[in-house]
PDB file of C-alpha atoms in Angstrom:
ATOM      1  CA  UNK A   1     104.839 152.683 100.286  1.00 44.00           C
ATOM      2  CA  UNK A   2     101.913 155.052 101.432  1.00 43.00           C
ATOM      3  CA  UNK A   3      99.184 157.072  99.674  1.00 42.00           C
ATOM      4  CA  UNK A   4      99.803 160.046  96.696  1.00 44.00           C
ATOM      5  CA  UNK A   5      97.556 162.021  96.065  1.00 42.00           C
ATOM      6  CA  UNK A   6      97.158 164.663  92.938  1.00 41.00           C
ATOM      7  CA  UNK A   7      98.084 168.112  94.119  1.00 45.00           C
ATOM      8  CA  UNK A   8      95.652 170.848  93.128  1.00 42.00           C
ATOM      9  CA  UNK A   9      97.389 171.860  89.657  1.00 43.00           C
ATOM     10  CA  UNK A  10      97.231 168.228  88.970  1.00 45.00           C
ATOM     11  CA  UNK A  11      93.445 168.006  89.717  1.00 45.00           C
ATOM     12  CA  UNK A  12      91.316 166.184  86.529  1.00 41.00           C
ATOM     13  CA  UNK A  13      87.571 166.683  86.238  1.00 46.00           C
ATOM     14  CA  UNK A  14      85.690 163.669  88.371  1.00 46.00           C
ATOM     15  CA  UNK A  15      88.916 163.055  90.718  1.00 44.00           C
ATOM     16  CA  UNK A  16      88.945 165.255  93.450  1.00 47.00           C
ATOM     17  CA  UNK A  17      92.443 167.092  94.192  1.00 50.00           C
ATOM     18  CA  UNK A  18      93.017 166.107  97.883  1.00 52.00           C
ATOM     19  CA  UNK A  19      91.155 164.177 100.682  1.00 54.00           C
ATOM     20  CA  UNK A  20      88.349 166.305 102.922  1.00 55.00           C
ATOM     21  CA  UNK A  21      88.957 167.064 106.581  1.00 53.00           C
ATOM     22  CA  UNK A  22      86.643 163.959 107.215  1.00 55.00           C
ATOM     23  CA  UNK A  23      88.344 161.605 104.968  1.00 54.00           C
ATOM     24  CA  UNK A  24      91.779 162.273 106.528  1.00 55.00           C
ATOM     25  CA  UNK A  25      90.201 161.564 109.955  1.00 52.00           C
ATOM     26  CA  UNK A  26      88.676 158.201 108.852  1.00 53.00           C
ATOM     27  CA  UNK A  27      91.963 157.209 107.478  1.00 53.00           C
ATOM     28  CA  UNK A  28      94.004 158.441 110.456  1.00 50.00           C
ATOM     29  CA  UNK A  29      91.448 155.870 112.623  1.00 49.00           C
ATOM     30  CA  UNK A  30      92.083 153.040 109.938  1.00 50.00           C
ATOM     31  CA  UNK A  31      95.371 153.118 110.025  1.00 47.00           C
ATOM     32  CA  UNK A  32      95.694 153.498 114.017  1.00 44.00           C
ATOM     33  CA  UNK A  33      93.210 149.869 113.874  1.00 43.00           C
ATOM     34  CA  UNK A  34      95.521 147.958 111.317  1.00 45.00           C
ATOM     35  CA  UNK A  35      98.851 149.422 112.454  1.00 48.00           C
ATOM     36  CA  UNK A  36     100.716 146.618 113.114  1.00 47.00           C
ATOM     37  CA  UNK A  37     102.743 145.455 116.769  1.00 48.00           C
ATOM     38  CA  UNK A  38     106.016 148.338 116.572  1.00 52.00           C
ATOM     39  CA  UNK A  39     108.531 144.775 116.633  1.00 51.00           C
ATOM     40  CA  UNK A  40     106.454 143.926 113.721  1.00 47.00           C
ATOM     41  CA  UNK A  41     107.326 147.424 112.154  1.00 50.00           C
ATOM     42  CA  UNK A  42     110.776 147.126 113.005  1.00 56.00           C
ATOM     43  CA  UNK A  43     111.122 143.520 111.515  1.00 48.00           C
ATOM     44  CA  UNK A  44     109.541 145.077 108.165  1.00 46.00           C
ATOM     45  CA  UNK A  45     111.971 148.388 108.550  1.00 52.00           C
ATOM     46  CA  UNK A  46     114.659 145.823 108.877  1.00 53.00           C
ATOM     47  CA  UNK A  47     113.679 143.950 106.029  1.00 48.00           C
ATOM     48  CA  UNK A  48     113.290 147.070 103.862  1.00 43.00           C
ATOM     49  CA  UNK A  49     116.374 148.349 104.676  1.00 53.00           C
ATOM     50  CA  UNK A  50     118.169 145.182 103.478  1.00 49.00           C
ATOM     51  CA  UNK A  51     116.292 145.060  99.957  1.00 43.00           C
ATOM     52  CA  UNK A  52     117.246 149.651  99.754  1.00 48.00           C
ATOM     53  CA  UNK A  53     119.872 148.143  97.278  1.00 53.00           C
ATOM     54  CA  UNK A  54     117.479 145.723  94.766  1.00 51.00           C
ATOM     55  CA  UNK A  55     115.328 147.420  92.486  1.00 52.00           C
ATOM     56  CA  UNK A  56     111.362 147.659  92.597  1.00 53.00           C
ATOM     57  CA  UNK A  57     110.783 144.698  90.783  1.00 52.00           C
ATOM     58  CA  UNK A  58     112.899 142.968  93.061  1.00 47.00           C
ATOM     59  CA  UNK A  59     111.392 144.417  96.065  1.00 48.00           C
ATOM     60  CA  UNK A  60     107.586 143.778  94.539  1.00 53.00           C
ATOM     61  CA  UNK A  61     108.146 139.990  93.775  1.00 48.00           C
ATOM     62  CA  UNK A  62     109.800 139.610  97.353  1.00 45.00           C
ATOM     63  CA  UNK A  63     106.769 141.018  99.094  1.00 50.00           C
ATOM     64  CA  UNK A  64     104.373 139.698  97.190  1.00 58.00           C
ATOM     65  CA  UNK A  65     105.920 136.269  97.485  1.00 51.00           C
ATOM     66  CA  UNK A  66     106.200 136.417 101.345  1.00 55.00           C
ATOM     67  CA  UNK A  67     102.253 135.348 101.935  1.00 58.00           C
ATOM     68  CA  UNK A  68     102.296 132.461  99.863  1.00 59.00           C
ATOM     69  CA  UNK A  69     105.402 131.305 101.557  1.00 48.00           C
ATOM     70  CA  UNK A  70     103.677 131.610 104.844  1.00 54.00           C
ATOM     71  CA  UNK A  71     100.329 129.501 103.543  1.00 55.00           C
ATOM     72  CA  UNK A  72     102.566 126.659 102.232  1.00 58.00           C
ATOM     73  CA  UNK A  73     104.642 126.423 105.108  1.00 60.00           C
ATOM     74  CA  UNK A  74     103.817 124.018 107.248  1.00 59.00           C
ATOM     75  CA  UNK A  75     103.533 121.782 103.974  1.00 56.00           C
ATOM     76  CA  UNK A  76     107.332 123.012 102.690  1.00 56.00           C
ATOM     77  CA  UNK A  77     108.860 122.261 105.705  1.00 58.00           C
ATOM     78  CA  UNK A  78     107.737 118.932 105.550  1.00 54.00           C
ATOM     79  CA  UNK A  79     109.096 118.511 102.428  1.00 51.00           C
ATOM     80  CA  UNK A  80     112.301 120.258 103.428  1.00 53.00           C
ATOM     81  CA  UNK A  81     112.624 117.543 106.432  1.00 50.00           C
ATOM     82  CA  UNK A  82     111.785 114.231 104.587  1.00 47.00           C
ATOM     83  CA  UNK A  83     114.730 115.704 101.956  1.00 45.00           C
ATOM     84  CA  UNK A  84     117.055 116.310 104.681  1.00 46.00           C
ATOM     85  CA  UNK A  85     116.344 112.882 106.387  1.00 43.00           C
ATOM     86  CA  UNK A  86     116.695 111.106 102.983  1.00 41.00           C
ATOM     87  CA  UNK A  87     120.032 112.595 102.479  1.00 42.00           C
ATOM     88  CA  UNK A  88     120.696 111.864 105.853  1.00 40.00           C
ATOM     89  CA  UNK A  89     119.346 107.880 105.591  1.00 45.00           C
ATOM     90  CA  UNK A  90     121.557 107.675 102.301  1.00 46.00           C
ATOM     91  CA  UNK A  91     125.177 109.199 103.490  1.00 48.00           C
ATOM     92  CA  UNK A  92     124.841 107.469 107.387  1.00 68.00           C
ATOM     93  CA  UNK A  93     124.599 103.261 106.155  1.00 85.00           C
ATOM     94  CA  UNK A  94     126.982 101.390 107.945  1.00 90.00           C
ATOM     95  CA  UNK A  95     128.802  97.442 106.136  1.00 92.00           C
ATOM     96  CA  UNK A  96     128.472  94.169 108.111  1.00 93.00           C
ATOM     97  CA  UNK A  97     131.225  93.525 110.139  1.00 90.00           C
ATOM     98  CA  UNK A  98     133.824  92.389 108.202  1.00 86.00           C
ATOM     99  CA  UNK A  99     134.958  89.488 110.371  1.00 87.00           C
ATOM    100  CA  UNK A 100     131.156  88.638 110.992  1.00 90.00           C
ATOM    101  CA  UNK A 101     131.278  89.059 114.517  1.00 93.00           C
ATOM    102  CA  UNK A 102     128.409  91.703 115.832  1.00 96.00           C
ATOM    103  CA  UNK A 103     127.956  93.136 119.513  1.00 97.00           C
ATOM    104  CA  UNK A 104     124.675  94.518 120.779  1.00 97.00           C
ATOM    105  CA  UNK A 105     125.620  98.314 119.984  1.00 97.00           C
ATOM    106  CA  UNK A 106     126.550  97.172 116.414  1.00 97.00           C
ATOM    107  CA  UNK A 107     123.225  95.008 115.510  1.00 97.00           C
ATOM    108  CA  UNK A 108     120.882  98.110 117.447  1.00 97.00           C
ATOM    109  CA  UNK A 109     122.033 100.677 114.403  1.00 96.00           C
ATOM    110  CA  UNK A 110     120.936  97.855 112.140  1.00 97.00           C
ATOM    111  CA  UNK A 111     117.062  98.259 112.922  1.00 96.00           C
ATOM    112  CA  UNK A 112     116.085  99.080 109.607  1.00 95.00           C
ATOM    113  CA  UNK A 113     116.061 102.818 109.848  1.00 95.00           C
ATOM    114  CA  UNK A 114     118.861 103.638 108.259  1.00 94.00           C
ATOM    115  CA  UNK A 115     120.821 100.280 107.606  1.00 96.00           C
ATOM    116  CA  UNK A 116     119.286  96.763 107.007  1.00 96.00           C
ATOM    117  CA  UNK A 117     117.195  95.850 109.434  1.00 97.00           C
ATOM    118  CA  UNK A 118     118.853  92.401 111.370  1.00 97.00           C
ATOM    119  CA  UNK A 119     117.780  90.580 114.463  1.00 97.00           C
ATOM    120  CA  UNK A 120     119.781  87.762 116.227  1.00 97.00           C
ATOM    121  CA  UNK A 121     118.483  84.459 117.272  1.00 97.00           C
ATOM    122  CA  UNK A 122     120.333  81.449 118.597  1.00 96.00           C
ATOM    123  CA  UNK A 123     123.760  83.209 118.022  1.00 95.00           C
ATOM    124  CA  UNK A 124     123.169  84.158 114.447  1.00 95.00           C
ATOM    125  CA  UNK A 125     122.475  87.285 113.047  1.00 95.00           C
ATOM    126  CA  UNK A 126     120.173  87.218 110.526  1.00 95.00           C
ATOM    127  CA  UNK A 127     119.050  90.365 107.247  1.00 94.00           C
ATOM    128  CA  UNK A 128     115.359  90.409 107.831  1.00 95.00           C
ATOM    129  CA  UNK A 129     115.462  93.630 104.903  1.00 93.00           C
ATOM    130  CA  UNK A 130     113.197  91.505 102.845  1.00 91.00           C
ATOM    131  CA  UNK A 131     110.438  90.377 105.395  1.00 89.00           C
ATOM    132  CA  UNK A 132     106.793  91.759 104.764  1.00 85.00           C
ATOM    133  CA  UNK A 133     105.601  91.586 108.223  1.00 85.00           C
ATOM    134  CA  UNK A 134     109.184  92.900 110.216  1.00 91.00           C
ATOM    135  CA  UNK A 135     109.502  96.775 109.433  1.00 92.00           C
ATOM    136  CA  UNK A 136     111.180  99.390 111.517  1.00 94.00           C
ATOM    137  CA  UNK A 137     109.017 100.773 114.211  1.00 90.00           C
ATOM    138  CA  UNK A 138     105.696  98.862 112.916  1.00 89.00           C
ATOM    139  CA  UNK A 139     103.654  96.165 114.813  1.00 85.00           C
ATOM    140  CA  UNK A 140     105.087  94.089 117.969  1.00 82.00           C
ATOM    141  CA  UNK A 141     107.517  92.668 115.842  1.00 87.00           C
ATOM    142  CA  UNK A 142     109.199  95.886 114.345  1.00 90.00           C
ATOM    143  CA  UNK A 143     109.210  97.779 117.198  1.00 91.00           C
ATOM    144  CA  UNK A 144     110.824  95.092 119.560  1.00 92.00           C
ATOM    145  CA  UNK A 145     112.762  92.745 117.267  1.00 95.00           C
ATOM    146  CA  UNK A 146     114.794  94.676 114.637  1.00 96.00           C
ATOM    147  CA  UNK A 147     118.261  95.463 115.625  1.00 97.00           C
ATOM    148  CA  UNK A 148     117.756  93.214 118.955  1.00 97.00           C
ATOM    149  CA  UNK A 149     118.411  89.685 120.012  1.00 98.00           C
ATOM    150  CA  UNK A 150     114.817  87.949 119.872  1.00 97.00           C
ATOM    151  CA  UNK A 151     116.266  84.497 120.890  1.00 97.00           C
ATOM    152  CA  UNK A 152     114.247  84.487 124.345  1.00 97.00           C
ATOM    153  CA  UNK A 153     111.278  86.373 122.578  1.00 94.00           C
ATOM    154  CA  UNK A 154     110.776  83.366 120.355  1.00 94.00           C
ATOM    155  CA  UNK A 155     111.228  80.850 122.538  1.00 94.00           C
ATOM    156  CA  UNK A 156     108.403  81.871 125.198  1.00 92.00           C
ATOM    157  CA  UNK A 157     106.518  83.097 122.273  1.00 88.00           C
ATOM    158  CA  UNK A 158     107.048  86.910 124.280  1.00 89.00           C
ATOM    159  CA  UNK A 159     106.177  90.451 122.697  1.00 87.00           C
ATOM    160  CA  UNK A 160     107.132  92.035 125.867  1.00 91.00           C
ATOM    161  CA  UNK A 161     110.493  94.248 125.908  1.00 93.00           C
ATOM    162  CA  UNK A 162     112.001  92.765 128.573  1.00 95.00           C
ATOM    163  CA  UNK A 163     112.294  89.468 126.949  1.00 95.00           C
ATOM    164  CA  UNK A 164     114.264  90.865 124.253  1.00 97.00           C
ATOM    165  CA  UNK A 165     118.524  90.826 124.381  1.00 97.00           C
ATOM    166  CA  UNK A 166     117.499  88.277 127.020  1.00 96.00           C
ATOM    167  CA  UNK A 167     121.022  86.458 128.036  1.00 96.00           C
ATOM    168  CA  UNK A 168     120.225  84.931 131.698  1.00 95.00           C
ATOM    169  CA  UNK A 169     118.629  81.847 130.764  1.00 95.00           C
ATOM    170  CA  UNK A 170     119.803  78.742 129.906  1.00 95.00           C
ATOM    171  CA  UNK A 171     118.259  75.722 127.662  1.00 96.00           C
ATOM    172  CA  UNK A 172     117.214  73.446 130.073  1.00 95.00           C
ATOM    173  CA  UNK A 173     114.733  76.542 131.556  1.00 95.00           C
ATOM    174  CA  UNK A 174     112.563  76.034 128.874  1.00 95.00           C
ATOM    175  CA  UNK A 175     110.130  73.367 128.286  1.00 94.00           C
ATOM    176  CA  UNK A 176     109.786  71.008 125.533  1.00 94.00           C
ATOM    177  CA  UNK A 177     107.388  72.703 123.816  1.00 91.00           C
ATOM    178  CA  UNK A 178     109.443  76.242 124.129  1.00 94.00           C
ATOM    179  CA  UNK A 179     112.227  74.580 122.846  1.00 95.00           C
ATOM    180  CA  UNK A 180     110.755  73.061 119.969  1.00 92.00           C
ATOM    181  CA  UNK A 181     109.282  76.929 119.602  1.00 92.00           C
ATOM    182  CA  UNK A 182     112.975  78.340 119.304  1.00 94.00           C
ATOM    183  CA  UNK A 183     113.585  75.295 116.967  1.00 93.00           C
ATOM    184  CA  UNK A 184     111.273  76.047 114.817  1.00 91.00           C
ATOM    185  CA  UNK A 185     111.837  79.793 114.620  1.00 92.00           C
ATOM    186  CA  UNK A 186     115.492  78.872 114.252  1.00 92.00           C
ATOM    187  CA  UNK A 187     115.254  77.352 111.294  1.00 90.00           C
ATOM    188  CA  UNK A 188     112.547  79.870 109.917  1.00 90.00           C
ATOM    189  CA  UNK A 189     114.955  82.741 110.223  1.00 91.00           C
ATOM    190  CA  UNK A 190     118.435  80.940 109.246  1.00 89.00           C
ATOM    191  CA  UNK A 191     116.445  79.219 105.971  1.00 87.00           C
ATOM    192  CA  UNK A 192     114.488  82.146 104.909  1.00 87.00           C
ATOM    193  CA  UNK A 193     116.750  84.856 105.136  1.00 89.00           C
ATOM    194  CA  UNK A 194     121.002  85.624 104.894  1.00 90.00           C
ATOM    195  CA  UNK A 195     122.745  84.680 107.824  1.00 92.00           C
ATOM    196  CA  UNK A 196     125.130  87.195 107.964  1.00 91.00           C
ATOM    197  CA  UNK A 197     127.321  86.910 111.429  1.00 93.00           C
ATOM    198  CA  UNK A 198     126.951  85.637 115.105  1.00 95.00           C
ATOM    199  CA  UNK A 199     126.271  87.503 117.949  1.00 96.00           C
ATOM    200  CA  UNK A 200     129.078  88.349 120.886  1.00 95.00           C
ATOM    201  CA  UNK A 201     127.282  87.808 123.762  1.00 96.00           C
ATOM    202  CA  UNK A 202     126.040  84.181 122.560  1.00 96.00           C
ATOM    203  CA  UNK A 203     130.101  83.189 122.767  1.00 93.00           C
ATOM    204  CA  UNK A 204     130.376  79.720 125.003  1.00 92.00           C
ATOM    205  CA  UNK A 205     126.402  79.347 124.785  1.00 95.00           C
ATOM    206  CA  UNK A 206     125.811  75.688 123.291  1.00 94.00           C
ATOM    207  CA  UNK A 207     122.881  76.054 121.088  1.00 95.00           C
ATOM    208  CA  UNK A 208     123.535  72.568 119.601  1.00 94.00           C
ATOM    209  CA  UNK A 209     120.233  70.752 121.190  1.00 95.00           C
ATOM    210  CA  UNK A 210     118.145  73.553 119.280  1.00 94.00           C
ATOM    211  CA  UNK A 211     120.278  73.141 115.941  1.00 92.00           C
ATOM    212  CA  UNK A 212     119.605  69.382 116.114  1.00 91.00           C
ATOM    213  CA  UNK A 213     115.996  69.790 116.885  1.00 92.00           C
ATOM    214  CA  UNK A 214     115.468  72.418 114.029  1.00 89.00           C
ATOM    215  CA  UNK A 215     116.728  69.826 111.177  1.00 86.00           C
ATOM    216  CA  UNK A 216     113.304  68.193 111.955  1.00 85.00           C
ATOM    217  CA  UNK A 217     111.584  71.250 111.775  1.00 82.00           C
ATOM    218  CA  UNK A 218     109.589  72.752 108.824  1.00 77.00           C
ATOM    219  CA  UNK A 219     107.648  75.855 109.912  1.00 73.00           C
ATOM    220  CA  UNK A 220     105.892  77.686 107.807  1.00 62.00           C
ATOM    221  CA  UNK A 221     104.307  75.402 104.877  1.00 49.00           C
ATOM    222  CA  UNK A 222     107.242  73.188 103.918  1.00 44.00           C
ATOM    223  CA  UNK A 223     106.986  69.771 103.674  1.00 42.00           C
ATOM    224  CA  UNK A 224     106.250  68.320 106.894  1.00 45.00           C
ATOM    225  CA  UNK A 225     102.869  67.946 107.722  1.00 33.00           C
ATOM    226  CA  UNK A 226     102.597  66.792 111.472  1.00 40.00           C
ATOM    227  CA  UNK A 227     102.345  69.180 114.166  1.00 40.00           C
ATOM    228  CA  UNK A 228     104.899  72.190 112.735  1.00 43.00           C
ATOM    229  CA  UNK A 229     105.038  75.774 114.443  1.00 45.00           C
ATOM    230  CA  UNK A 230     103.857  78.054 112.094  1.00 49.00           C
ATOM    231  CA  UNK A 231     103.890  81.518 113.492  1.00 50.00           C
ATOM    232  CA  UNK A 232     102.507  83.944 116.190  1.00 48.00           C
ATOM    233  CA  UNK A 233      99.315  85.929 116.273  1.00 47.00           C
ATOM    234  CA  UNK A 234      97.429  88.202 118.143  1.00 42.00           C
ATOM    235  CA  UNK A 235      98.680  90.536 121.330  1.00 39.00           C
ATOM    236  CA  UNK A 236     100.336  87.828 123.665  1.00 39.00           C
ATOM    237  CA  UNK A 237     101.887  85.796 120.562  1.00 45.00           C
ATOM    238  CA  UNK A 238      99.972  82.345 119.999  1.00 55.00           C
ATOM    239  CA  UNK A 239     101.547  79.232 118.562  1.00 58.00           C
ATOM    240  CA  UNK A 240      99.629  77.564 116.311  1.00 65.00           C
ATOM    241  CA  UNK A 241     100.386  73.888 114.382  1.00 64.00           C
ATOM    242  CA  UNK A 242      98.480  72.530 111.621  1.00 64.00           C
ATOM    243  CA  UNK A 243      95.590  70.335 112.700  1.00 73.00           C
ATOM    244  CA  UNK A 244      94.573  73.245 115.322  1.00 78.00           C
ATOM    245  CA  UNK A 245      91.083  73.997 115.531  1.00 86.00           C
ATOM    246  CA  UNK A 246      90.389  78.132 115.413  1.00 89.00           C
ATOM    247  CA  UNK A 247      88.221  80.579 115.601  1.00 92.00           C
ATOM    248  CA  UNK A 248      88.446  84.421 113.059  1.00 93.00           C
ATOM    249  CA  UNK A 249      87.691  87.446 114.741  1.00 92.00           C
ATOM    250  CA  UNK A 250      88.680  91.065 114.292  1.00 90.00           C
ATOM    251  CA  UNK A 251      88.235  90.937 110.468  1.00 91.00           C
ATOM    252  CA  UNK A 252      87.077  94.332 108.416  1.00 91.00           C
ATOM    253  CA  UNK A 253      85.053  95.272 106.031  1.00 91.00           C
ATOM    254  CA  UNK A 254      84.100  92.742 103.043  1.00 92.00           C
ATOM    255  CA  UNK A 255      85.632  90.230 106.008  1.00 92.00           C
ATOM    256  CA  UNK A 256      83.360  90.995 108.642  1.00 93.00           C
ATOM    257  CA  UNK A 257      81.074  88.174 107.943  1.00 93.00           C
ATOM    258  CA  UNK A 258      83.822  85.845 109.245  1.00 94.00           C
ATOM    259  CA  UNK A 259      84.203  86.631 112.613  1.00 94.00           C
ATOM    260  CA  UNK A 260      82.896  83.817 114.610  1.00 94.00           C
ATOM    261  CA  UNK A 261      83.403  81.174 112.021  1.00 95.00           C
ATOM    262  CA  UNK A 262      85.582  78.246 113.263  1.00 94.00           C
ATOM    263  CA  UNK A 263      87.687  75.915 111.228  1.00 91.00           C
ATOM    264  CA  UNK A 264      90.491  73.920 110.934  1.00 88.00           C
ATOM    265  CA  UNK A 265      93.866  75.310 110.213  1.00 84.00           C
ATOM    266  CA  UNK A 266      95.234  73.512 107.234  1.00 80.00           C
ATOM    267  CA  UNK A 267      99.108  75.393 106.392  1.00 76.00           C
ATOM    268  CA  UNK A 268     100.629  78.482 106.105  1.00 72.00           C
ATOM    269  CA  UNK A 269     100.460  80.704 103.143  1.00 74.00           C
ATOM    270  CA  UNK A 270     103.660  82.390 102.397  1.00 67.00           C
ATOM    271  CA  UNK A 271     102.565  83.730  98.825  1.00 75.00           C
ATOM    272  CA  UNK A 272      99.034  85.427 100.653  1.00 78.00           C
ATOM    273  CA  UNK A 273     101.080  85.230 104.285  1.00 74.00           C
ATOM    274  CA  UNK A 274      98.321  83.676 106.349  1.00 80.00           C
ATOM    275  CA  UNK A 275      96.571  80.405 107.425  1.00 85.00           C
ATOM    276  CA  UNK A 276      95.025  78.503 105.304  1.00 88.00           C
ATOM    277  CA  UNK A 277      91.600  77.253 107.750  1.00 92.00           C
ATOM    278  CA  UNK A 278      89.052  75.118 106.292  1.00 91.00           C
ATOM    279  CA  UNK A 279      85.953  76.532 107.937  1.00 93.00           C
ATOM    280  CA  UNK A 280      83.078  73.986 109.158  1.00 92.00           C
ATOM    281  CA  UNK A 281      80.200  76.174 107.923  1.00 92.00           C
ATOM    282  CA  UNK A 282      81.132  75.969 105.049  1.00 92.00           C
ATOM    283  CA  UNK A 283      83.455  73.374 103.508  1.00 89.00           C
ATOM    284  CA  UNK A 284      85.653  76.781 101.947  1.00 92.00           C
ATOM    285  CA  UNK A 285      89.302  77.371 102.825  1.00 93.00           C
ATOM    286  CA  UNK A 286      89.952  80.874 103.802  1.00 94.00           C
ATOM    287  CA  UNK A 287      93.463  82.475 103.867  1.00 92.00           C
ATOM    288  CA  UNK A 288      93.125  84.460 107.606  1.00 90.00           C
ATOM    289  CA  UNK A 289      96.128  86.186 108.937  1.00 85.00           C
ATOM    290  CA  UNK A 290      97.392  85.469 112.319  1.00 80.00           C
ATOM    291  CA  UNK A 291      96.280  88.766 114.089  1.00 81.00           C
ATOM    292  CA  UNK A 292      92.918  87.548 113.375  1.00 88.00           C
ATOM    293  CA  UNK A 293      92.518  84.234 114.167  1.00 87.00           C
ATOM    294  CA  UNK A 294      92.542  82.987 118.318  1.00 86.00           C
ATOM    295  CA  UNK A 295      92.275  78.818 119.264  1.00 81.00           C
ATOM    296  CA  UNK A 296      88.687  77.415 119.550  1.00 81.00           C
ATOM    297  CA  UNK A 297      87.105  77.800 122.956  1.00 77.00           C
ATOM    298  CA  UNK A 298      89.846  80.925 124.325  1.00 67.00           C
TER     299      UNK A 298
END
């Protein structure tokens, strides 16, 4: 690297033979303003002296790779990561126990990160892999239910973390209407998706008043019509049965024109997941999911 310049018995007409006095200076003060940090010129002696051994073009290519590297990198290493994590998510799953019985450190490494994401409620353990609205570490219901006993959480109708892997309670602490909740979400879970073990800690725990209750149970637009527990919505998790009267709110964009607009709520939707409210303006069924609907008069 560095200047060359034609000596005088190399000198062609039009190119002068050497820089003037003056043109040396200007250079000199060039370089002393561009001159880079002396660790920077060691680093770059250092890297020179490793490539001595390749040949020009290898050196060229090198160096003239070296910015383009340092544009893109922010965006390569990125890319580098998400490869390394996939590789990572792909050689790390864990099987079911193969007895079927889980413990609380088993079911937290299934939260859907890296293995199926499970929950347990009423004793059972349940593969919630296939559920729309439970992802890992998205929403109230991601981030506190998958890989975590949610059997308190349903029955109180909770989103706060310290009513999950909730084991201090028993039965006859909850009212009738929180144990019809549990019932309900009981038989959601163990009817919708695999049951695939029971939970430790629930050993001794007589869940048979909720298993009895959930037989008459059909949440979430099955059969029975009178007064069913559909689902949760909103921040502190309302329960809503058919027959309630509602009001939308919090809808976007081509939705807006909604919010107000009260109605009856008819069923639940699983195909378009969300309520099915006949609104009294006008006569027209709307499909409004639960986040955006709060009871009339709240």
């Amino acid at each position: 690297f560095g200047s060359r310049y034609l000596q005088p018995s190399q000198q062609v007409r039009g190119i002068p033979a050497g820089p003037s006095s003056r043109q040396r200076a200007g250079s000199a003060r060039r370089s002393a303003l561009v001159a880079p940090p002396r660790n920077s010129q060691r680093a770059m002696s250092s890297m020179l002296d490793a490539f001595a051994g390749a040949s020009g073009t290898t050196i060229t290519l090198v160096v003239g790779v070296l910015p383009i590297v340092a544009v893109f990198w922010p965006g390569l290493r990125e890319a580098i990561g998400n490869i390394c994590k996939s590789k990572t998510k792909g050689g790390s799953r864990e099987s079911f126990p193969a007895d079927g019985v889980w413990d609380l450190d088993k079911l937290a490494k299934f939260n859907g990160a890296v293995n199926p994401l499970c929950l347990g409620v009423c004793g059972k353990i349940v593969d919630c892999s296939s559920s729309e609205n439970i992802k890992y570490n998205e929403g109230a219901y991601g981030t506190l239910w998958a890989g975590n006993d949610a059997t308190y959480s349903l029955a109180t109708l909770s989103l706060e973390k310290k009513d999950v892997n909730k084991f201090d309670f028993k039965l006859s602490d909850l009212t009738a209407e929180q144990h019809k909740a549990l019932a309900g979400w009981y038989k959601h879970f163990t009817t919708k998706y695999n049951v695939v073990g029971t939970l430790k800690e629930w050993e001794g725990f007589d869940f048979s008043s909720v298993f009895e209750e959930a037989k008459s149970q059909t949440p979430f637009g099955a059969a029975k019509t009178e007064d069913t527990p559909l689902a949760m919505g909103g921040e502190g998790g309302t329960f809503y049965a058919m027959g309630d009267r509602v009001e939308i709110h919090s809808c976007e964009g081509e939705r807006q024109g909604l919010n107000g607009l009260k109605g009856v709520l008819l069923k639940y939707n699983p195909e378009q997941k969300g309520f099915e409210i006949k609104l009294d303006a006008t006569n027209k069924v709307e499909i409004i999911g639960p986040a955006q609907l709060k009871r009339d008069g709240e």
